[in-house]
Amino acid sequence: MARILVACSTVDGHTRTICRRIQGRLEAAGHAVTLRAMEEVGATDLAAHDKVVVGASIRYGKHRPNVVAFANTNAELLAGKPSAFFSVNIVARKPLKNRPETNPYVRKFLQQVRWKPRELDVFAGKLDYPRYRFFDRQMIRFIMLVTRGPTDPSAVVEFTDWDRVEAFAQRVSVM
Ligand SMILES: Cc1cc2nc3c(=O)[nH]c(=O)nc-3n(C[C@H](O)[C@H](O)[C@H](O)COP(=O)(O)O)c2cc1C
């Protein structure tokens, strides 16, 4: 049984939903899991847990700057325990961009940080046009038009492969 910290960086909540699924899987395996918003996690939380998982979504090409800052500020602490990172983005719905090695945002993140997570993954996110502000909706529709995704402004589409999320949680369980 390990004490596992799951830190979650989300804007519209989908990454939190993924974090909760991971939490459920880990708890079913007998671990004690703390799920926290990235903004609330500090060095004390890191020290109090045996393993760390960070999940973060992409907006306009970037993970939130506090995710990069967290990884670099706590690089030494993170190096001292098993850790895992996953990114959530819509580009990952494309088969050629849905692996950590082929997803541009995961690759960029790893270049930005001194952290070397033991486990890595990337999950396709959720489109929720009705929820977005007008500007964001138009921007995402344009990106979807160019990349051949859904453009219907009433569309809500979840691209996440939940089996893959479960498999990731299983790797975290034994890492
Ligand atoms: C305003 C906005 C900008 C986004 N920009 C990108 C992007 O640049 N690349 C990408 O792959 N996905 C992009 N997405 C898709 C999100 O990563 C996806 O919806 C994800 O599920 C959001 O997770 P969250 O609800 O945890 O924030 C964007 C979504 C929104 C609403």
PDB file of N, CA and C and ligand atoms in Angstrom, residues 9-16 57-62 64 88-92 105 125-127 132 136 140 143, ligand 1:
ATOM      1  N   SER A   9      -4.264  19.459 -13.121  1.00  0.00           N
ATOM      2  CA  SER A   9      -4.365  20.807 -13.686  1.00  0.00           C
ATOM      3  C   SER A   9      -5.435  20.805 -14.767  1.00  0.00           C
ATOM      4  N   THR A  10      -6.551  21.471 -14.487  1.00  0.00           N
ATOM      5  CA  THR A  10      -7.705  21.410 -15.390  1.00  0.00           C
ATOM      6  C   THR A  10      -8.328  22.785 -15.532  1.00  0.00           C
ATOM      7  N   VAL A  11      -9.004  23.027 -16.644  1.00  0.00           N
ATOM      8  CA  VAL A  11      -9.793  24.256 -16.795  1.00  0.00           C
ATOM      9  C   VAL A  11     -11.275  23.896 -16.818  1.00  0.00           C
ATOM     10  N   ASP A  12     -11.651  22.959 -17.688  1.00  0.00           N
ATOM     11  CA  ASP A  12     -13.075  22.598 -17.818  1.00  0.00           C
ATOM     12  C   ASP A  12     -13.440  21.329 -17.058  1.00  0.00           C
ATOM     13  N   GLY A  13     -12.486  20.720 -16.367  1.00  0.00           N
ATOM     14  CA  GLY A  13     -12.823  19.610 -15.474  1.00  0.00           C
ATOM     15  C   GLY A  13     -12.568  18.214 -16.017  1.00  0.00           C
ATOM     16  N   HIS A  14     -12.267  18.096 -17.320  1.00  0.00           N
ATOM     17  CA  HIS A  14     -12.134  16.733 -17.847  1.00  0.00           C
ATOM     18  C   HIS A  14     -10.900  16.015 -17.271  1.00  0.00           C
ATOM     19  N   THR A  15      -9.828  16.743 -17.087  1.00  0.00           N
ATOM     20  CA  THR A  15      -8.624  16.124 -16.501  1.00  0.00           C
ATOM     21  C   THR A  15      -8.909  15.662 -15.073  1.00  0.00           C
ATOM     22  N   ARG A  16      -9.769  16.413 -14.369  1.00  0.00           N
ATOM     23  CA  ARG A  16     -10.150  15.986 -13.014  1.00  0.00           C
ATOM     24  C   ARG A  16     -10.949  14.677 -13.076  1.00  0.00           C
ATOM     25  N   SER A  57      -4.053  19.406 -18.583  1.00  0.00           N
ATOM     26  CA  SER A  57      -4.624  19.578 -19.923  1.00  0.00           C
ATOM     27  C   SER A  57      -3.922  20.707 -20.676  1.00  0.00           C
ATOM     28  N   ILE A  58      -4.177  20.694 -21.978  1.00  0.00           N
ATOM     29  CA  ILE A  58      -3.596  21.697 -22.881  1.00  0.00           C
ATOM     30  C   ILE A  58      -4.647  22.718 -23.276  1.00  0.00           C
ATOM     31  N   ARG A  59      -4.230  23.961 -23.296  1.00  0.00           N
ATOM     32  CA  ARG A  59      -5.055  25.050 -23.826  1.00  0.00           C
ATOM     33  C   ARG A  59      -4.171  25.935 -24.675  1.00  0.00           C
ATOM     34  N   TYR A  60      -4.612  26.139 -25.911  1.00  0.00           N
ATOM     35  CA  TYR A  60      -3.842  26.948 -26.855  1.00  0.00           C
ATOM     36  C   TYR A  60      -2.354  26.597 -26.833  1.00  0.00           C
ATOM     37  N   GLY A  61      -2.116  25.299 -26.959  1.00  0.00           N
ATOM     38  CA  GLY A  61      -0.743  24.835 -27.156  1.00  0.00           C
ATOM     39  C   GLY A  61       0.090  24.651 -25.901  1.00  0.00           C
ATOM     40  N   LYS A  62      -0.475  24.943 -24.731  1.00  0.00           N
ATOM     41  CA  LYS A  62       0.371  24.901 -23.521  1.00  0.00           C
ATOM     42  C   LYS A  62      -0.306  24.229 -22.333  1.00  0.00           C
ATOM     43  N   ARG A  64      -0.594  24.639 -18.256  1.00  0.00           N
ATOM     44  CA  ARG A  64      -0.508  25.850 -17.449  1.00  0.00           C
ATOM     45  C   ARG A  64       0.927  26.047 -16.939  1.00  0.00           C
ATOM     46  N   VAL A  88      -3.486  15.843 -21.272  1.00  0.00           N
ATOM     47  CA  VAL A  88      -4.807  15.668 -21.886  1.00  0.00           C
ATOM     48  C   VAL A  88      -4.946  16.736 -22.964  1.00  0.00           C
ATOM     49  N   ASN A  89      -5.155  16.303 -24.183  1.00  0.00           N
ATOM     50  CA  ASN A  89      -5.334  17.263 -25.273  1.00  0.00           C
ATOM     51  C   ASN A  89      -6.128  16.648 -26.409  1.00  0.00           C
ATOM     52  N   ILE A  90      -6.566  17.493 -27.310  1.00  0.00           N
ATOM     53  CA  ILE A  90      -7.480  17.025 -28.358  1.00  0.00           C
ATOM     54  C   ILE A  90      -6.704  16.471 -29.563  1.00  0.00           C
ATOM     55  N   VAL A  91      -5.450  16.920 -29.693  1.00  0.00           N
ATOM     56  CA  VAL A  91      -4.592  16.404 -30.761  1.00  0.00           C
ATOM     57  C   VAL A  91      -4.382  14.891 -30.598  1.00  0.00           C
ATOM     58  N   ALA A  92      -4.415  14.437 -29.340  1.00  0.00           N
ATOM     59  CA  ALA A  92      -4.165  13.017 -29.048  1.00  0.00           C
ATOM     60  C   ALA A  92      -5.286  12.103 -29.539  1.00  0.00           C
ATOM     61  N   TYR A 105       2.814  17.937 -27.373  1.00  0.00           N
ATOM     62  CA  TYR A 105       2.758  18.631 -26.079  1.00  0.00           C
ATOM     63  C   TYR A 105       3.527  17.888 -24.986  1.00  0.00           C
ATOM     64  N   GLY A 125      -8.747  14.305 -25.062  1.00  0.00           N
ATOM     65  CA  GLY A 125      -9.649  14.988 -24.141  1.00  0.00           C
ATOM     66  C   GLY A 125     -11.086  15.037 -24.622  1.00  0.00           C
ATOM     67  N   LYS A 126     -11.760  16.073 -24.190  1.00  0.00           N
ATOM     68  CA  LYS A 126     -13.192  16.213 -24.466  1.00  0.00           C
ATOM     69  C   LYS A 126     -13.451  17.563 -25.129  1.00  0.00           C
ATOM     70  N   LEU A 127     -14.311  17.526 -26.119  1.00  0.00           N
ATOM     71  CA  LEU A 127     -14.780  18.762 -26.751  1.00  0.00           C
ATOM     72  C   LEU A 127     -16.153  19.059 -26.185  1.00  0.00           C
ATOM     73  N   TYR A 132     -18.096  26.429 -24.073  1.00  0.00           N
ATOM     74  CA  TYR A 132     -17.040  27.410 -24.333  1.00  0.00           C
ATOM     75  C   TYR A 132     -17.598  28.811 -24.567  1.00  0.00           C
ATOM     76  N   ASP A 136     -13.580  31.201 -27.797  1.00  0.00           N
ATOM     77  CA  ASP A 136     -12.954  29.874 -27.719  1.00  0.00           C
ATOM     78  C   ASP A 136     -13.661  28.889 -28.651  1.00  0.00           C
ATOM     79  N   ILE A 140     -11.757  26.866 -31.580  1.00  0.00           N
ATOM     80  CA  ILE A 140     -11.672  25.396 -31.588  1.00  0.00           C
ATOM     81  C   ILE A 140     -12.375  24.842 -32.827  1.00  0.00           C
ATOM     82  N   ILE A 143      -9.940  25.133 -35.611  1.00  0.00           N
ATOM     83  CA  ILE A 143      -8.879  24.114 -35.510  1.00  0.00           C
ATOM     84  C   ILE A 143      -9.440  22.748 -35.939  1.00  0.00           C
TER      85      ILE A 143
HETATM   86  C1  LIG B   1      -9.899  27.237 -25.240  1.00  0.00           C
HETATM   87  C2  LIG B   1      -9.355  25.858 -25.520  1.00  0.00           C
HETATM   88  C3  LIG B   1      -8.130  25.724 -26.134  1.00  0.00           C
HETATM   89  C4  LIG B   1      -7.629  24.433 -26.407  1.00  0.00           C
HETATM   90  N1  LIG B   1      -6.415  24.322 -27.044  1.00  0.00           N
HETATM   91  C5  LIG B   1      -5.967  23.097 -27.384  1.00  0.00           C
HETATM   92  C6  LIG B   1      -4.756  22.950 -28.110  1.00  0.00           C
HETATM   93  O1  LIG B   1      -4.047  23.913 -28.403  1.00  0.00           O
HETATM   94  N2  LIG B   1      -4.360  21.698 -28.461  1.00  0.00           N
HETATM   95  C7  LIG B   1      -5.089  20.590 -28.137  1.00  0.00           C
HETATM   96  O2  LIG B   1      -4.694  19.475 -28.497  1.00  0.00           O
HETATM   97  N3  LIG B   1      -6.236  20.692 -27.422  1.00  0.00           N
HETATM   98  C8  LIG B   1      -6.693  21.918 -27.056  1.00  0.00           C
HETATM   99  N4  LIG B   1      -7.866  22.037 -26.365  1.00  0.00           N
HETATM  100  C9  LIG B   1      -8.603  20.814 -25.981  1.00  0.00           C
HETATM  101  C10 LIG B   1      -8.435  20.506 -24.496  1.00  0.00           C
HETATM  102  O3  LIG B   1      -7.130  20.120 -24.193  1.00  0.00           O
HETATM  103  C11 LIG B   1      -9.429  19.405 -24.132  1.00  0.00           C
HETATM  104  O4  LIG B   1     -10.733  19.923 -24.296  1.00  0.00           O
HETATM  105  C12 LIG B   1      -9.262  18.870 -22.732  1.00  0.00           C
HETATM  106  O5  LIG B   1     -10.169  17.798 -22.532  1.00  0.00           O
HETATM  107  C13 LIG B   1      -9.505  19.947 -21.689  1.00  0.00           C
HETATM  108  O6  LIG B   1      -9.236  19.409 -20.413  1.00  0.00           O
HETATM  109  P1  LIG B   1      -9.726  20.147 -19.081  1.00  0.00           P
HETATM  110  O7  LIG B   1     -11.237  20.108 -19.099  1.00  0.00           O
HETATM  111  O8  LIG B   1      -9.140  19.332 -17.997  1.00  0.00           O
HETATM  112  O9  LIG B   1      -9.172  21.540 -19.103  1.00  0.00           O
HETATM  113  C14 LIG B   1      -8.374  23.291 -26.070  1.00  0.00           C
HETATM  114  C15 LIG B   1      -9.625  23.454 -25.452  1.00  0.00           C
HETATM  115  C16 LIG B   1     -10.119  24.718 -25.183  1.00  0.00           C
HETATM  116  C17 LIG B   1     -11.473  24.863 -24.547  1.00  0.00           C
END
